[in-house]
Amino acid sequence: MWGHFERHVPADNMARFYHLEIQPTLFGDWSLRRSWGRIGTRGRDRYEVFATAAEALAAARRLEVLKCRRGYVRLPEQLDLPLGQGA
């Protein structure tokens, strides 16, 4: 996982998410998955493939800057722990 962003504007009834995920492909390339939509929905997905992890990371960072300029806030990463474990 790379980053999860949200934007809330109660006056406009707006609650949106934007999710970025970098992962290797089966063919040795790297993919950047972008998911976005209204919070509580599945949203939409788009995949981009890059030759190196550095290229995928640079693209993710560019998108992070763009989304933060538009009012999105990056949320802290959360661990996926089974119920009953963790703090």
Coordinates of N, CA and C in Angstrom, one line a residue:
M1 N 0.8 -1.2 0.0 CA 0.0 0.0 0.0 C 0.9 1.2 0.0
W2 N 0.4 2.3 -0.6 CA 1.2 3.5 -0.6 C 0.5 4.7 0.1
G3 N -0.8 5.0 -0.2 CA -1.4 6.1 0.5 C -2.9 6.1 0.3
H4 N -3.6 6.6 1.3 CA -5.1 6.7 1.3 C -5.4 8.2 1.7
F5 N -6.2 8.8 0.9 CA -6.6 10.2 1.0 C -8.1 10.4 1.1
E6 N -8.5 11.4 1.9 CA -10.0 11.7 1.9 C -10.2 13.2 1.9
R7 N -11.4 13.5 1.4 CA -11.8 14.9 1.4 C -13.2 15.0 1.8
H8 N -13.5 15.8 2.8 CA -14.8 16.0 3.4 C -15.2 17.5 3.3
V9 N -16.4 17.8 2.7 CA -16.9 19.1 2.7 C -18.4 19.0 3.0
P10 N -18.7 19.0 4.3 CA -20.1 18.8 4.8 C -21.1 19.7 4.1
A11 N -20.7 21.0 3.9 CA -21.6 22.0 3.3 C -22.1 21.6 1.9
D12 N -21.2 20.8 1.2 CA -21.5 20.4 -0.1 C -21.9 18.9 -0.2
N13 N -22.1 18.3 1.0 CA -22.4 16.9 1.1 C -21.4 16.0 0.3
M14 N -20.1 16.4 0.5 CA -19.0 15.7 -0.2 C -18.2 14.9 0.8
A15 N -18.0 13.7 0.4 CA -17.1 12.8 1.2 C -16.5 11.8 0.2
R16 N -15.2 12.1 -0.2 CA -14.6 11.4 -1.3 C -13.3 10.7 -0.7
F17 N -12.9 9.6 -1.4 CA -11.6 9.0 -1.1 C -10.8 8.9 -2.4
Y18 N -9.5 8.7 -2.2 CA -8.5 8.5 -3.2 C -7.4 7.6 -2.7
H19 N -7.2 6.5 -3.3 CA -6.3 5.5 -2.8 C -5.2 5.2 -3.9
L20 N -4.0 5.1 -3.5 CA -2.9 4.8 -4.3 C -2.2 3.5 -3.8
E21 N -1.9 2.6 -4.7 CA -1.2 1.4 -4.3 C -0.2 1.0 -5.4
I22 N 1.0 0.7 -4.9 CA 2.1 0.3 -5.8 C 2.4 -1.2 -5.5
Q23 N 2.5 -2.0 -6.6 CA 2.8 -3.4 -6.4 C 3.5 -4.0 -7.7
P24 N 4.3 -5.0 -7.5 CA 4.9 -5.6 -8.7 C 3.9 -6.4 -9.5
T25 N 4.2 -6.5 -10.9 CA 3.3 -7.3 -11.7 C 4.0 -8.7 -11.9
L26 N 3.3 -9.6 -12.5 CA 3.8 -10.9 -12.8 C 5.0 -10.9 -13.8
F27 N 5.1 -9.8 -14.6 CA 6.1 -9.7 -15.6 C 7.3 -8.9 -15.3
G28 N 7.5 -8.5 -14.0 CA 8.6 -7.8 -13.6 C 8.5 -6.3 -13.6
D29 N 7.3 -5.8 -14.1 CA 7.1 -4.4 -14.1 C 6.4 -4.0 -12.8
W30 N 6.1 -2.7 -12.6 CA 5.4 -2.2 -11.4 C 4.1 -1.5 -11.8
S31 N 3.1 -1.8 -11.0 CA 1.8 -1.1 -11.3 C 1.4 -0.2 -10.2
L32 N 0.8 0.9 -10.7 CA 0.2 1.9 -9.8 C -1.3 1.8 -9.9
R33 N -2.0 1.4 -8.9 CA -3.4 1.3 -8.9 C -4.0 2.6 -8.2
R34 N -4.9 3.3 -8.9 CA -5.6 4.4 -8.4 C -7.0 4.1 -8.2
S35 N -7.6 4.3 -7.0 CA -9.0 4.1 -6.8 C -9.6 5.4 -6.2
W36 N -10.8 5.7 -6.7 CA -11.4 6.9 -6.2 C -12.9 6.8 -6.2
G37 N -13.6 7.7 -5.4 CA -15.0 7.7 -5.4 C -15.6 8.3 -4.1
R38 N -16.9 8.1 -4.0 CA -17.5 8.6 -2.8 C -17.3 7.5 -1.7
I39 N -17.0 8.0 -0.5 CA -16.8 7.1 0.7 C -18.0 6.3 0.9
G40 N -17.8 5.0 1.1 CA -18.9 4.1 1.2 C -19.3 3.3 -0.1
T41 N -18.7 3.7 -1.2 CA -18.9 3.0 -2.4 C -17.6 2.3 -2.9
R42 N -17.8 1.4 -3.8 CA -16.6 0.7 -4.4 C -15.7 1.7 -5.2
G43 N -16.3 2.7 -5.8 CA -15.5 3.6 -6.6 C -15.0 3.1 -7.9
R44 N -14.1 3.7 -8.5 CA -13.5 3.3 -9.8 C -12.0 3.0 -9.6
D45 N -11.5 2.3 -10.5 CA -10.0 1.9 -10.5 C -9.4 2.2 -11.8
R46 N -8.1 2.6 -11.8 CA -7.3 2.7 -13.0 C -5.9 2.2 -12.6
Y47 N -5.3 1.4 -13.6 CA -4.0 0.8 -13.4 C -3.1 1.4 -14.4
E48 N -1.9 1.8 -14.0 CA -0.8 2.2 -14.9 C 0.4 1.3 -14.6
V49 N 1.1 0.9 -15.6 CA 2.3 0.0 -15.5 C 3.5 0.8 -15.8
F50 N 4.6 0.6 -15.0 CA 5.8 1.3 -15.1 C 7.0 0.3 -15.2
A51 N 8.1 0.6 -15.8 CA 9.2 -0.3 -15.9 C 9.9 -0.5 -14.6
T52 N 10.0 0.5 -13.7 CA 10.7 0.4 -12.5 C 9.8 0.9 -11.3
A53 N 10.2 0.5 -10.1 CA 9.5 0.9 -8.9 C 9.6 2.4 -8.7
A54 N 10.8 2.9 -9.1 CA 11.1 4.4 -8.9 C 10.1 5.2 -9.8
E55 N 9.9 4.7 -11.0 CA 8.9 5.5 -11.8 C 7.5 5.5 -11.3
A56 N 7.1 4.3 -10.7 CA 5.8 4.2 -10.1 C 5.7 5.1 -8.9
L57 N 6.7 5.1 -8.1 CA 6.7 6.0 -6.9 C 6.7 7.4 -7.3
A58 N 7.4 7.8 -8.3 CA 7.4 9.2 -8.7 C 6.0 9.6 -9.2
A59 N 5.3 8.7 -9.9 CA 4.0 9.0 -10.4 C 3.0 9.2 -9.2
A60 N 3.2 8.3 -8.2 CA 2.3 8.3 -7.0 C 2.6 9.6 -6.2
R61 N 3.8 10.1 -6.1 CA 4.1 11.3 -5.4 C 3.5 12.5 -6.2
R62 N 3.5 12.5 -7.5 CA 2.9 13.6 -8.3 C 1.4 13.7 -8.0
L63 N 0.8 12.5 -8.0 CA -0.6 12.4 -7.7 C -0.9 12.9 -6.3
E64 N -0.1 12.5 -5.3 CA -0.3 13.0 -3.9 C -0.3 14.5 -3.8
V65 N 0.7 15.1 -4.5 CA 0.8 16.6 -4.5 C -0.5 17.2 -5.1
L66 N -0.9 16.7 -6.2 CA -2.1 17.2 -6.9 C -3.4 17.1 -6.0
K67 N -3.5 15.9 -5.3 CA -4.7 15.7 -4.5 C -4.7 16.6 -3.3
C68 N -3.5 16.7 -2.7 CA -3.4 17.6 -1.5 C -3.7 19.1 -1.8
R69 N -3.3 19.5 -3.0 CA -3.7 20.8 -3.5 C -5.2 21.0 -3.6
R70 N -5.9 19.9 -3.9 CA -7.3 20.0 -4.1 C -8.1 19.7 -2.8
G71 N -7.4 19.7 -1.7 CA -8.1 19.6 -0.4 C -8.1 18.2 0.2
Y72 N -7.5 17.2 -0.4 CA -7.5 15.8 0.2 C -6.5 15.8 1.3
V73 N -6.7 15.0 2.3 CA -5.8 14.8 3.4 C -5.4 13.4 3.4
R74 N -4.1 13.2 3.6 CA -3.5 11.8 3.7 C -3.8 11.2 5.0
L75 N -4.4 10.0 5.1 CA -4.7 9.4 6.4 C -3.5 8.5 6.7
P76 N -3.3 8.3 8.0 CA -2.2 7.4 8.5 C -2.6 5.9 8.0
E77 N -1.5 5.2 7.7 CA -1.7 3.8 7.3 C -2.2 3.0 8.6
Q78 N -3.1 2.0 8.3 CA -3.6 1.2 9.4 C -3.2 -0.2 9.1
L79 N -2.9 -1.0 10.2 CA -2.6 -2.4 10.0 C -3.8 -3.2 9.9
D80 N -3.8 -4.2 9.1 CA -4.9 -5.2 9.0 C -4.7 -6.3 9.9
L81 N -5.2 -6.2 11.2 CA -5.0 -7.2 12.2 C -6.3 -8.0 12.4
P82 N -6.2 -9.3 12.7 CA -7.4 -10.0 13.0 C -8.1 -9.4 14.2
L83 N -9.4 -9.6 14.4 CA -10.1 -9.1 15.5 C -9.5 -9.7 16.8
G84 N -9.4 -8.9 17.8 CA -8.9 -9.3 19.1 C -7.4 -9.1 19.3
Q85 N -6.7 -8.7 18.2 CA -5.2 -8.5 18.3 C -4.9 -7.0 18.2
G86 N -3.8 -6.6 18.6 CA -3.4 -5.2 18.5 C -3.7 -4.5 19.8
A87 N -3.5 -3.2 19.8 CA -3.7 -2.3 21.0 C -5.2 -2.0 21.2

